[in-house]
Tab-separated table of C-alpha atoms in Angstrom:
chain	number	residue	atom	x	y	z
A	1	MET	CA	125.449	145.455	69.354
A	2	ARG	CA	122.768	143.525	67.987
A	3	GLN	CA	125.061	140.354	68.768
A	4	LYS	CA	125.400	141.625	72.477
A	5	ILE	CA	121.517	142.086	72.516
A	6	ARG	CA	121.187	138.271	71.340
A	7	LEU	CA	124.010	137.202	73.594
A	8	LEU	CA	122.008	138.858	76.615
A	9	VAL	CA	118.622	136.272	75.527
A	10	ILE	CA	120.668	133.849	75.105
A	11	ILE	CA	121.728	133.454	78.081
A	12	PHE	CA	118.811	134.538	79.986
A	13	ILE	CA	116.472	132.109	78.655
A	14	LEU	CA	119.056	129.404	80.021
A	15	ALA	CA	118.629	131.120	83.062
A	16	ALA	CA	114.639	130.707	82.745
A	17	LEU	CA	115.568	127.158	81.930
A	18	ALA	CA	117.966	125.833	84.392
A	19	MET	CA	115.807	128.034	87.038
A	20	PRO	CA	113.009	124.059	87.355
A	21	LEU	CA	115.895	122.059	87.489
A	22	THR	CA	117.658	123.721	90.755
A	23	ALA	CA	114.390	124.201	92.398
A	24	HIS	CA	113.361	120.612	91.881
A	25	ALA	CA	117.183	119.081	93.500
A	26	ALA	CA	115.427	121.166	96.852
A	27	VAL	CA	116.296	119.284	100.316
A	28	VAL	CA	113.172	117.471	101.150
A	29	GLY	CA	114.880	116.066	105.031
A	30	ARG	CA	117.296	115.283	107.101
A	31	PHE	CA	118.951	112.959	109.452
A	32	THR	CA	118.213	113.895	112.441
A	33	LEU	CA	119.618	110.301	113.634
A	34	ILE	CA	123.326	108.316	112.531
A	35	LYS	CA	124.119	105.385	114.647
A	36	GLY	CA	127.802	104.398	112.965
A	37	GLN	CA	128.960	104.195	108.871
A	38	VAL	CA	126.070	105.556	106.699
A	39	ASP	CA	126.878	107.186	103.590
A	40	VAL	CA	124.844	108.772	100.473
A	41	LEU	CA	125.255	108.411	97.447
A	42	LYS	CA	123.838	112.230	95.337
A	43	GLY	CA	121.941	111.797	92.833
A	44	GLY	CA	122.519	107.359	93.145
A	45	LYS	CA	125.716	108.040	92.289
A	46	VAL	CA	129.398	106.767	93.516
A	47	PRO	CA	131.070	107.582	95.620
A	48	GLY	CA	129.291	108.246	98.572
A	49	ILE	CA	129.374	111.490	101.046
A	50	ALA	CA	129.685	110.248	104.832
A	51	ALA	CA	126.652	111.255	106.422
A	52	LYS	CA	126.006	113.393	109.121
A	53	VAL	CA	122.914	115.402	111.676
A	54	GLN	CA	121.520	117.564	109.749
A	55	ASP	CA	123.005	116.713	107.284
A	56	GLY	CA	119.995	117.194	103.921
A	57	VAL	CA	118.601	114.709	101.488
A	58	GLU	CA	117.478	115.698	97.277
A	59	PRO	CA	115.507	113.438	95.492
A	60	GLY	CA	117.877	110.976	93.867
A	61	ASP	CA	119.613	109.845	96.610
A	62	VAL	CA	120.371	107.018	97.557
A	63	ILE	CA	120.794	106.698	101.751
A	64	ARG	CA	123.012	103.744	102.448
A	65	THR	CA	123.772	101.724	106.010
A	66	LYS	CA	127.187	99.865	106.539
A	67	SER	CA	126.826	96.976	109.423
A	68	GLY	CA	126.041	98.680	113.266
A	69	ALA	CA	124.746	101.538	111.530
A	70	LYS	CA	121.084	102.952	111.943
A	71	ALA	CA	119.572	106.173	110.099
A	72	GLN	CA	116.728	108.728	110.918
A	73	LEU	CA	114.905	110.681	108.162
A	74	SER	CA	112.990	113.724	109.045
A	75	MET	CA	110.795	114.885	105.962
A	76	VAL	CA	109.240	118.042	104.821
A	77	ASP	CA	105.757	116.783	105.336
A	78	ALA	CA	107.195	115.344	108.793
A	79	SER	CA	107.452	111.994	108.153
A	80	VAL	CA	110.282	110.328	109.999
A	81	ILE	CA	111.511	106.946	108.016
A	82	THR	CA	114.322	104.864	109.944
A	83	LEU	CA	116.896	102.641	108.259
A	84	SER	CA	118.551	100.204	110.748
A	85	PRO	CA	121.750	98.468	109.980
A	86	GLU	CA	123.038	96.897	105.706
A	87	SER	CA	119.339	98.418	104.260
A	88	ARG	CA	119.897	100.579	101.356
A	89	LEU	CA	116.845	103.334	100.443
A	90	ALA	CA	115.927	105.681	97.504
A	91	ILE	CA	114.480	108.913	97.878
A	92	ALA	CA	113.163	108.818	94.492
A	93	ASP	CA	111.213	111.549	94.293
A	94	TYR	CA	109.135	113.801	97.476
A	95	GLN	CA	107.443	117.135	96.321
A	96	TYR	CA	105.419	118.821	98.771
A	97	ASN	CA	102.912	121.768	99.069
A	98	PRO	CA	102.170	122.769	102.286
A	99	ASP	CA	99.731	125.540	100.845
A	100	ARG	CA	98.422	123.567	98.662
A	101	GLY	CA	97.845	120.335	100.364
A	102	GLU	CA	99.482	118.392	97.737
A	103	ARG	CA	102.652	115.574	98.164
A	104	ARG	CA	104.167	113.421	96.605
A	105	ALA	CA	106.429	111.287	97.886
A	106	VAL	CA	107.825	108.407	95.933
A	107	LEU	CA	110.821	105.592	98.113
A	108	ARG	CA	112.408	102.318	96.251
A	109	LEU	CA	113.236	100.357	99.218
A	110	PHE	CA	116.732	97.908	97.667
A	111	ARG	CA	117.687	96.024	101.207
A	112	GLY	CA	116.532	96.074	104.343
A	113	LEU	CA	114.474	96.324	106.748
A	114	VAL	CA	113.062	100.348	107.278
A	115	HIS	CA	110.488	101.945	109.541
A	116	THR	CA	108.473	104.679	108.145
A	117	VAL	CA	105.571	106.953	110.100
A	118	VAL	CA	103.957	109.262	107.185
A	119	ASN	CA	102.331	111.501	110.594
A	120	ARG	CA	100.562	113.981	108.054
A	121	ILE	CA	97.262	112.924	106.395
A	122	ILE	CA	95.751	114.627	103.028
A	123	LYS	CA	93.012	113.242	101.066
A	124	THR	CA	93.367	112.386	97.805
A	125	GLU	CA	91.732	109.793	95.326
A	126	GLU	CA	95.701	108.277	95.319
A	127	PRO	CA	97.578	106.662	97.895
A	128	ASP	CA	100.293	110.116	97.555
A	129	PHE	CA	103.540	108.209	99.471
A	130	ILE	CA	104.322	105.311	97.380
A	131	MET	CA	107.207	102.457	98.773
A	132	GLU	CA	108.652	100.296	96.188
A	133	THR	CA	110.347	97.475	96.139
A	134	HIS	CA	111.382	94.957	93.698
A	135	THR	CA	108.315	92.284	94.265
A	136	ALA	CA	105.442	95.228	96.191
A	137	THR	CA	104.406	97.962	95.843
A	138	ILE	CA	103.046	100.524	98.775
A	139	GLY	CA	100.766	102.905	98.806
A	140	VAL	CA	99.986	104.939	101.941
A	141	ARG	CA	97.309	106.600	103.512
A	142	GLY	CA	98.700	108.007	106.881
A	143	THR	CA	100.578	105.477	108.656
A	144	ASP	CA	103.059	103.511	110.671
A	145	TRP	CA	104.603	100.172	109.246
A	146	TYR	CA	107.717	98.249	108.952
A	147	THR	CA	108.711	97.337	105.126
A	148	LEU	CA	110.900	93.716	105.050
A	149	LEU	CA	112.962	92.687	102.295
A	150	GLY	CA	113.813	89.309	101.123
A	151	PRO	CA	115.422	87.569	97.955
A	152	ASN	CA	112.351	87.038	96.003
A	153	SER	CA	109.713	89.115	98.481
A	154	SER	CA	108.326	92.288	100.907
A	155	GLY	CA	107.059	91.674	104.854
A	156	VAL	CA	105.097	94.843	105.263
A	157	TYR	CA	103.944	94.583	108.573
A	158	LEU	CA	101.847	97.262	109.921
A	159	PRO	CA	101.697	98.380	114.388
A	160	ARG	CA	98.560	101.505	113.106
A	161	GLY	CA	97.666	102.837	110.472
A	162	ILE	CA	96.334	101.155	106.669
A	163	LEU	CA	97.989	99.984	103.866
A	164	GLY	CA	97.413	99.089	100.528
A	165	VAL	CA	99.201	96.869	99.494
A	166	ASN	CA	100.180	94.914	95.478
A	167	SER	CA	102.112	93.423	93.268
A	168	ASN	CA	105.024	95.612	91.817
A	169	LEU	CA	103.918	93.681	88.097
A	170	PRO	CA	101.158	95.110	86.538
A	171	ALA	CA	100.306	91.653	85.130
A	172	VAL	CA	99.755	90.518	88.163
A	173	ALA	CA	96.297	91.077	89.817
A	174	GLY	CA	95.388	91.092	93.241
A	175	SER	CA	95.687	93.685	95.928
A	176	VAL	CA	95.604	93.290	100.180
A	177	ARG	CA	94.113	96.636	102.383
A	178	LEU	CA	95.818	95.630	105.208
A	179	GLN	CA	94.474	97.620	108.711
A	180	SER	CA	96.021	98.338	112.511
A	181	GLY	CA	98.327	94.903	113.469
A	182	GLN	CA	97.842	93.206	110.516
A	183	PHE	CA	100.668	92.165	108.637
A	184	THR	CA	101.376	90.234	104.458
A	185	GLN	CA	104.011	88.790	102.570
A	186	VAL	CA	104.572	89.403	97.897
A	187	LEU	CA	106.357	86.424	96.557
A	188	GLN	CA	108.614	87.852	93.142
A	189	GLY	CA	105.158	86.561	90.976
A	190	ARG	CA	102.290	86.523	93.261
A	191	PRO	CA	99.855	88.741	94.699
A	192	PRO	CA	100.125	89.563	98.079
A	193	THR	CA	98.869	87.374	100.632
A	194	LEU	CA	95.965	86.671	102.701
A	195	PRO	CA	96.462	90.267	105.861
A	196	GLN	CA	97.210	88.197	109.087
A	197	ALA	CA	98.206	89.131	112.662
A	198	LEU	CA	100.674	91.004	113.428
A	199	THR	CA	101.808	89.525	117.613
A	200	PRO	CA	103.072	91.139	119.996
A	201	ASP	CA	106.413	88.887	119.708
A	202	MET	CA	106.389	90.186	115.657
A	203	LEU	CA	106.769	93.408	116.935
A	204	ARG	CA	109.440	93.245	119.231
A	205	MET	CA	111.094	91.197	116.845
A	206	LEU	CA	110.572	93.519	114.307
A	207	GLU	CA	111.816	96.373	116.739
A	208	ARG	CA	115.166	94.048	117.955
A	209	LEU	CA	116.112	93.897	114.565
A	210	MET	CA	116.174	97.538	113.390
A	211	ASP	CA	118.822	97.725	115.609
A	212	THR	CA	120.792	94.976	115.377
A	213	GLY	CA	120.237	94.229	110.754
A	214	LEU	CA	118.809	91.324	109.389
A	215	THR	CA	122.375	89.148	109.578
A	216	ALA	CA	122.667	90.229	113.181
A	217	GLY	CA	119.569	89.156	114.472
A	218	GLY	CA	119.196	86.120	111.690
A	219	LEU	CA	115.943	86.478	110.789
A	220	GLY	CA	115.015	83.790	107.888
A	221	VAL	CA	111.977	82.994	104.977
A	222	GLY	CA	111.079	79.744	103.121
A	223	LEU	CA	108.352	77.317	102.392
A	224	PRO	CA	106.253	75.455	104.738
A	225	ALA	CA	108.461	72.432	106.088
A	226	PRO	CA	106.169	69.109	106.164
A	227	GLY	CA	104.038	68.916	108.642
A	228	ALA	CA	104.381	72.856	109.084
A	229	GLY	CA	100.563	73.202	107.684
A	230	SER	CA	100.966	77.102	106.778
A	231	GLN	CA	104.264	77.797	109.011
A	232	TYR	CA	107.157	79.128	106.783
A	233	GLN	CA	109.360	77.249	107.662
A	234	THR	CA	112.842	76.886	105.641
A	235	PRO	CA	115.480	79.113	106.568
A	236	LEU	CA	117.819	82.200	103.306
A	237	THR	CA	120.367	83.747	102.993
A	238	MET	CA	119.664	87.923	102.687
A	239	PRO	CA	121.011	89.644	99.367
A	240	GLY	CA	124.081	91.211	99.234
A	241	SER	CA	125.583	89.423	103.335
A	242	PRO	CA	129.046	89.876	103.102
A	243	ASP	CA	129.459	86.296	103.433
A	244	GLN	CA	125.672	84.793	102.154
A	245	LYS	CA	125.410	83.451	105.388
A	246	LEU	CA	122.590	81.082	106.625
A	247	LEU	CA	119.808	82.468	108.617
A	248	MET	CA	117.560	80.726	110.772
A	249	GLN	CA	113.912	81.529	111.002
A	250	THR	CA	112.714	84.564	114.109
A	251	ILE	CA	109.608	85.830	111.866
A	252	PRO	CA	107.618	83.295	110.652
A	253	PRO	CA	104.519	84.326	108.009
A	254	VAL	CA	101.538	82.727	108.150
A	255	LEU	CA	99.326	81.961	105.134
A	256	ALA	CA	95.931	81.365	104.757
A	257	PRO	CA	94.867	77.698	106.114
A	258	GLN	CA	95.387	74.804	103.563
A	259	HIS	CA	91.854	72.854	103.497
A	260	GLN	CA	93.323	69.205	103.462
A	261	THR	CA	91.668	66.220	102.508
A	262	ALA	CA	92.606	64.223	105.793
A	263	PRO	CA	93.970	60.746	104.951
A	264	PRO	CA	90.823	57.936	104.117
A	265	VAL	CA	90.986	55.684	107.943
A	266	GLN	CA	92.082	51.887	107.450
A	267	VAL	CA	89.796	50.022	109.527
A	268	ALA	CA	90.882	45.984	109.557
A	269	PRO	CA	88.831	43.646	108.502
A	270	PRO	CA	86.847	41.136	110.873
A	271	PRO	CA	88.420	37.992	112.330
A	272	VAL	CA	88.306	35.458	109.284
A	273	GLN	CA	86.303	33.021	111.136
A	274	PRO	CA	87.224	29.180	110.873
A	275	ALA	CA	84.670	27.005	108.379
A	276	PRO	CA	83.001	24.854	110.544
A	277	THR	CA	83.772	20.886	110.907
A	278	PRO	CA	81.315	19.157	109.636
A	279	ALA	CA	79.521	16.244	111.601
A	280	PRO	CA	80.401	12.472	111.316
A	281	VAL	CA	78.372	10.797	109.278
A	282	GLN	CA	76.105	8.390	111.612
A	283	PRO	CA	76.179	4.506	109.885
A	284	GLY	CA	72.530	3.923	109.689
A	285	PRO	CA	70.708	0.274	110.455
A	286	SER	CA	72.438	-2.302	108.341
A	287	THR	CA	70.077	-3.706	106.155
A	288	GLY	CA	72.461	-6.040	104.362
A	289	PRO	CA	72.143	-8.194	101.442
A	290	SER	CA	68.769	-8.662	100.007
A	291	GLN	CA	67.925	-12.977	99.968
A	292	PRO	CA	66.480	-14.190	96.944
């Protein structure tokens, strides 16, 4: 009898310990749009499962869009996340308690281009919605922005709202605060560039890339070409493209103008004046030899 009671107690304790784990693996968002081939790595583990509209996602899941594919997620806090073709995003953590006004969301972008809209603002001392990339950490208050990944950089483009952006390396000091209509870039191991104006042409290009993807859209970012001032011009290859296709530039990020020293002005020397020809010596009156 005592052994049965002990067994029941052990089962009860194990069940109680398992309850928080089950609660943590709750659905935190659902697919509201799927175009083309989209799959989900449940818990980040292969094989991928083909996603369908209204399928749920949980913390730990990784969403992948294939070439020509697109996906949109509606989260429990009314945030909307849209992945362009050839993108990969992990739901690292997502907790939301509307009754207590608490949220902790952490997304990790591994590849591609993502448009994120955080509609619900929660007043906290620290950002409660974080986007992480291989070079940057983005802290969100309530906003609408694009995150674009290159091999060694992250572009953050903000049509509306407020964002705090810094390097993902704690040892790299410096951060920027983006306002509506600005963008910045974070290169590997460097602080974000100064905020620059997000032009209508750049915004239209981002919207187009959300449908075409980076490979088909031909996006490239690199270092300034000689004589180009602060304009990035060198093309690059995006990570993971099947043929590592060389992409040409379409959205040139602009750095802060650099103060350049003007080259010295070459002043032509005055023409050399020929030396004046000495006047011929006129012979004076001859005195002749003296007479003795």
